[in-house]
């Protein structure tokens, strides 16, 4: 996958950024958001399995 950086202007909850920054040990808000996105994307295989189980009558989607 090609790494493409784009400038974004987002309205985000500052307290969430501050908490995530501390939890992740990040130095900047940019690093915090990048690392948080990496963590979510790393969970993709697990989320796909959860969604397949839900489709056959299993449990609720944890992110919905």
mmCIF file of N, CA and C in Angstrom:
data_model
loop_
_atom_site.group_PDB
_atom_site.id
_atom_site.type_symbol
_atom_site.label_atom_id
_atom_site.label_comp_id
_atom_site.label_asym_id
_atom_site.label_seq_id
_atom_site.Cartn_x
_atom_site.Cartn_y
_atom_site.Cartn_z
ATOM 1 N N UNK A 1 0.841 -1.177 0.000
ATOM 2 C CA UNK A 1 0.000 0.000 0.000
ATOM 3 C C UNK A 1 0.887 1.242 0.000
ATOM 4 N N UNK A 2 0.562 2.199 -0.863
ATOM 5 C CA UNK A 2 1.333 3.421 -0.979
ATOM 6 C C UNK A 2 1.065 4.335 0.215
ATOM 7 N N UNK A 3 2.121 4.866 0.808
ATOM 8 C CA UNK A 3 1.992 5.769 1.936
ATOM 9 C C UNK A 3 1.786 7.184 1.409
ATOM 10 N N UNK A 4 0.586 7.732 1.622
ATOM 11 C CA UNK A 4 0.279 9.063 1.122
ATOM 12 C C UNK A 4 -0.158 9.941 2.288
ATOM 13 N N UNK A 5 0.542 11.040 2.491
ATOM 14 C CA UNK A 5 0.205 11.968 3.560
ATOM 15 C C UNK A 5 -0.561 13.139 2.970
ATOM 16 N N UNK A 6 -1.677 13.486 3.632
ATOM 17 C CA UNK A 6 -2.488 14.625 3.193
ATOM 18 C C UNK A 6 -2.784 15.496 4.390
ATOM 19 N N UNK A 7 -2.895 16.783 4.148
ATOM 20 C CA UNK A 7 -3.249 17.728 5.205
ATOM 21 C C UNK A 7 -4.746 17.624 5.467
ATOM 22 N N UNK A 8 -5.118 17.513 6.742
ATOM 23 C CA UNK A 8 -6.527 17.412 7.132
ATOM 24 C C UNK A 8 -6.820 18.450 8.207
ATOM 25 N N UNK A 9 -8.014 18.983 8.169
ATOM 26 C CA UNK A 9 -8.478 19.882 9.226
ATOM 27 C C UNK A 9 -9.666 19.195 9.882
ATOM 28 N N UNK A 10 -9.491 18.776 11.134
ATOM 29 C CA UNK A 10 -10.518 18.006 11.824
ATOM 30 C C UNK A 10 -10.875 18.655 13.150
ATOM 31 N N UNK A 11 -12.118 18.495 13.550
ATOM 32 C CA UNK A 11 -12.546 18.924 14.879
ATOM 33 C C UNK A 11 -12.576 17.677 15.750
ATOM 34 N N UNK A 12 -11.656 17.609 16.720
ATOM 35 C CA UNK A 12 -11.524 16.432 17.569
ATOM 36 C C UNK A 12 -11.613 16.831 19.038
ATOM 37 N N UNK A 13 -12.038 15.900 19.860
ATOM 38 C CA UNK A 13 -12.143 16.111 21.299
ATOM 39 C C UNK A 13 -10.730 16.161 21.895
ATOM 40 N N UNK A 14 -10.316 17.327 22.372
ATOM 41 C CA UNK A 14 -8.959 17.505 22.887
ATOM 42 C C UNK A 14 -8.665 16.596 24.071
ATOM 43 N N UNK A 15 -9.658 16.357 24.915
ATOM 44 C CA UNK A 15 -9.412 15.491 26.074
ATOM 45 C C UNK A 15 -9.108 14.056 25.632
ATOM 46 N N UNK A 16 -9.744 13.599 24.547
ATOM 47 C CA UNK A 16 -9.451 12.257 24.024
ATOM 48 C C UNK A 16 -8.034 12.202 23.462
ATOM 49 N N UNK A 17 -7.643 13.244 22.759
ATOM 50 C CA UNK A 17 -6.280 13.295 22.209
ATOM 51 C C UNK A 17 -5.267 13.274 23.344
ATOM 52 N N UNK A 18 -5.516 14.085 24.376
ATOM 53 C CA UNK A 18 -4.596 14.150 25.511
ATOM 54 C C UNK A 18 -4.478 12.801 26.218
ATOM 55 N N UNK A 19 -5.607 12.134 26.427
ATOM 56 C CA UNK A 19 -5.603 10.824 27.087
ATOM 57 C C UNK A 19 -4.864 9.789 26.242
ATOM 58 N N UNK A 20 -5.150 9.772 24.934
ATOM 59 C CA UNK A 20 -4.492 8.817 24.036
ATOM 60 C C UNK A 20 -2.992 9.093 23.957
ATOM 61 N N UNK A 21 -2.634 10.364 23.911
ATOM 62 C CA UNK A 21 -1.222 10.745 23.842
ATOM 63 C C UNK A 21 -0.468 10.209 25.056
ATOM 64 N N UNK A 22 -1.052 10.377 26.222
ATOM 65 C CA UNK A 22 -0.423 9.887 27.449
ATOM 66 C C UNK A 22 -0.358 8.358 27.447
ATOM 67 N N UNK A 23 -1.458 7.725 27.095
ATOM 68 C CA UNK A 23 -1.532 6.266 27.084
ATOM 69 C C UNK A 23 -0.526 5.650 26.108
ATOM 70 N N UNK A 24 -0.378 6.268 24.940
ATOM 71 C CA UNK A 24 0.520 5.745 23.913
ATOM 72 C C UNK A 24 1.971 6.186 24.105
ATOM 73 N N UNK A 25 2.187 7.157 24.984
ATOM 74 C CA UNK A 25 3.539 7.672 25.186
ATOM 75 C C UNK A 25 4.036 8.454 23.986
ATOM 76 N N UNK A 26 3.106 9.056 23.255
ATOM 77 C CA UNK A 26 3.458 9.815 22.054
ATOM 78 C C UNK A 26 3.964 11.207 22.442
ATOM 79 N N UNK A 27 4.799 11.770 21.584
ATOM 80 C CA UNK A 27 5.353 13.097 21.848
ATOM 81 C C UNK A 27 4.493 14.209 21.264
ATOM 82 N N UNK A 28 3.795 13.922 20.182
ATOM 83 C CA UNK A 28 2.990 14.949 19.515
ATOM 84 C C UNK A 28 1.580 14.434 19.264
ATOM 85 N N UNK A 29 0.680 15.359 18.959
ATOM 86 C CA UNK A 29 -0.683 14.959 18.615
ATOM 87 C C UNK A 29 -0.694 14.178 17.307
ATOM 88 N N UNK A 30 0.135 14.576 16.364
ATOM 89 C CA UNK A 30 0.248 13.860 15.088
ATOM 90 C C UNK A 30 0.640 12.402 15.323
ATOM 91 N N UNK A 31 1.664 12.202 16.147
ATOM 92 C CA UNK A 31 2.112 10.842 16.461
ATOM 93 C C UNK A 31 1.001 10.059 17.159
ATOM 94 N N UNK A 32 0.275 10.728 18.038
ATOM 95 C CA UNK A 32 -0.833 10.085 18.754
ATOM 96 C C UNK A 32 -1.867 9.548 17.785
ATOM 97 N N UNK A 33 -2.290 10.376 16.855
ATOM 98 C CA UNK A 33 -3.332 9.979 15.904
ATOM 99 C C UNK A 33 -2.820 8.884 14.973
ATOM 100 N N UNK A 34 -1.584 9.013 14.495
ATOM 101 C CA UNK A 34 -1.002 7.984 13.625
ATOM 102 C C UNK A 34 -0.937 6.632 14.342
ATOM 103 N N UNK A 35 -0.478 6.640 15.586
ATOM 104 C CA UNK A 35 -0.353 5.387 16.337
ATOM 105 C C UNK A 35 -1.715 4.788 16.646
ATOM 106 N N UNK A 36 -2.689 5.638 16.974
ATOM 107 C CA UNK A 36 -4.042 5.142 17.247
ATOM 108 C C UNK A 36 -4.638 4.501 15.993
ATOM 109 N N UNK A 37 -4.440 5.125 14.841
ATOM 110 C CA UNK A 37 -4.930 4.548 13.588
ATOM 111 C C UNK A 37 -4.232 3.224 13.298
ATOM 112 N N UNK A 38 -2.927 3.162 13.532
ATOM 113 C CA UNK A 38 -2.189 1.911 13.331
ATOM 114 C C UNK A 38 -2.744 0.797 14.219
ATOM 115 N N UNK A 39 -3.085 1.133 15.468
ATOM 116 C CA UNK A 39 -3.653 0.128 16.375
ATOM 117 C C UNK A 39 -4.988 -0.394 15.859
ATOM 118 N N UNK A 40 -5.845 0.500 15.404
ATOM 119 C CA UNK A 40 -7.155 0.085 14.884
ATOM 120 C C UNK A 40 -6.980 -0.774 13.638
ATOM 121 N N UNK A 41 -6.122 -0.343 12.727
ATOM 122 C CA UNK A 41 -5.905 -1.107 11.501
ATOM 123 C C UNK A 41 -5.280 -2.465 11.789
ATOM 124 N N UNK A 42 -4.487 -2.559 12.835
ATOM 125 C CA UNK A 42 -3.905 -3.835 13.232
ATOM 126 C C UNK A 42 -4.943 -4.827 13.740
ATOM 127 N N UNK A 43 -6.089 -4.322 14.158
ATOM 128 C CA UNK A 43 -7.180 -5.168 14.656
ATOM 129 C C UNK A 43 -8.121 -5.624 13.535
ATOM 130 N N UNK A 44 -7.849 -5.244 12.306
ATOM 131 C CA UNK A 44 -8.739 -5.555 11.184
ATOM 132 C C UNK A 44 -9.091 -7.040 11.073
ATOM 133 N N UNK A 45 -8.134 -7.954 11.165
ATOM 134 C CA UNK A 45 -8.509 -9.377 11.059
ATOM 135 C C UNK A 45 -9.499 -9.805 12.147
ATOM 136 N N UNK A 46 -9.310 -9.320 13.354
ATOM 137 C CA UNK A 46 -10.214 -9.668 14.456
ATOM 138 C C UNK A 46 -11.602 -9.090 14.209
ATOM 139 N N UNK A 47 -11.661 -7.847 13.756
ATOM 140 C CA UNK A 47 -12.954 -7.215 13.489
ATOM 141 C C UNK A 47 -13.705 -7.933 12.368
ATOM 142 N N UNK A 48 -12.973 -8.404 11.360
ATOM 143 C CA UNK A 48 -13.622 -9.144 10.273
ATOM 144 C C UNK A 48 -14.242 -10.440 10.782
ATOM 145 N N UNK A 49 -13.545 -11.131 11.677
ATOM 146 C CA UNK A 49 -14.085 -12.363 12.260
ATOM 147 C C UNK A 49 -15.322 -12.046 13.089
ATOM 148 N N UNK A 50 -15.264 -10.995 13.884
ATOM 149 C CA UNK A 50 -16.432 -10.592 14.684
ATOM 150 C C UNK A 50 -17.640 -10.347 13.786
ATOM 151 N N UNK A 51 -17.419 -9.682 12.673
ATOM 152 C CA UNK A 51 -18.531 -9.368 11.770
ATOM 153 C C UNK A 51 -19.091 -10.626 11.107
ATOM 154 N N UNK A 52 -18.213 -11.593 10.794
ATOM 155 C CA UNK A 52 -18.698 -12.862 10.232
ATOM 156 C C UNK A 52 -19.533 -13.619 11.256
ATOM 157 N N UNK A 53 -19.083 -13.632 12.496
ATOM 158 C CA UNK A 53 -19.840 -14.309 13.559
ATOM 159 C C UNK A 53 -21.190 -13.627 13.755
ATOM 160 N N UNK A 54 -21.200 -12.313 13.741
ATOM 161 C CA UNK A 54 -22.456 -11.572 13.894
ATOM 162 C C UNK A 54 -23.422 -11.917 12.762
ATOM 163 N N UNK A 55 -22.893 -12.068 11.557
ATOM 164 C CA UNK A 55 -23.737 -12.350 10.389
ATOM 165 C C UNK A 55 -24.463 -13.691 10.511
ATOM 166 N N UNK A 56 -23.915 -14.602 11.278
ATOM 167 C CA UNK A 56 -24.567 -15.907 11.453
ATOM 168 C C UNK A 56 -25.290 -16.001 12.799
ATOM 169 N N UNK A 57 -25.587 -14.836 13.374
ATOM 170 C CA UNK A 57 -26.373 -14.808 14.608
ATOM 171 C C UNK A 57 -25.566 -14.776 15.881
ATOM 172 N N UNK A 58 -24.302 -14.423 15.771
ATOM 173 C CA UNK A 58 -23.439 -14.363 16.954
ATOM 174 C C UNK A 58 -23.631 -13.088 17.743
ATOM 175 N N UNK A 59 -22.559 -12.554 18.241
ATOM 176 C CA UNK A 59 -22.620 -11.391 19.118
ATOM 177 C C UNK A 59 -22.656 -10.073 18.352
ATOM 178 N N UNK A 60 -22.878 -8.990 19.089
ATOM 179 C CA UNK A 60 -22.936 -7.653 18.505
ATOM 180 C C UNK A 60 -21.548 -7.176 18.078
ATOM 181 N N UNK A 61 -21.500 -6.362 17.028
ATOM 182 C CA UNK A 61 -20.266 -5.752 16.550
ATOM 183 C C UNK A 61 -19.726 -4.832 17.648
ATOM 184 N N UNK A 62 -18.491 -5.030 18.109
ATOM 185 C CA UNK A 62 -17.964 -4.221 19.212
ATOM 186 C C UNK A 62 -17.754 -2.751 18.861
ATOM 187 N N UNK A 63 -17.730 -2.396 17.598
ATOM 188 C CA UNK A 63 -17.513 -1.004 17.201
ATOM 189 C C UNK A 63 -18.781 -0.315 16.725
ATOM 190 N N UNK A 64 -19.913 -0.909 16.930
ATOM 191 C CA UNK A 64 -21.178 -0.289 16.499
ATOM 192 C C UNK A 64 -21.976 0.141 17.682
#
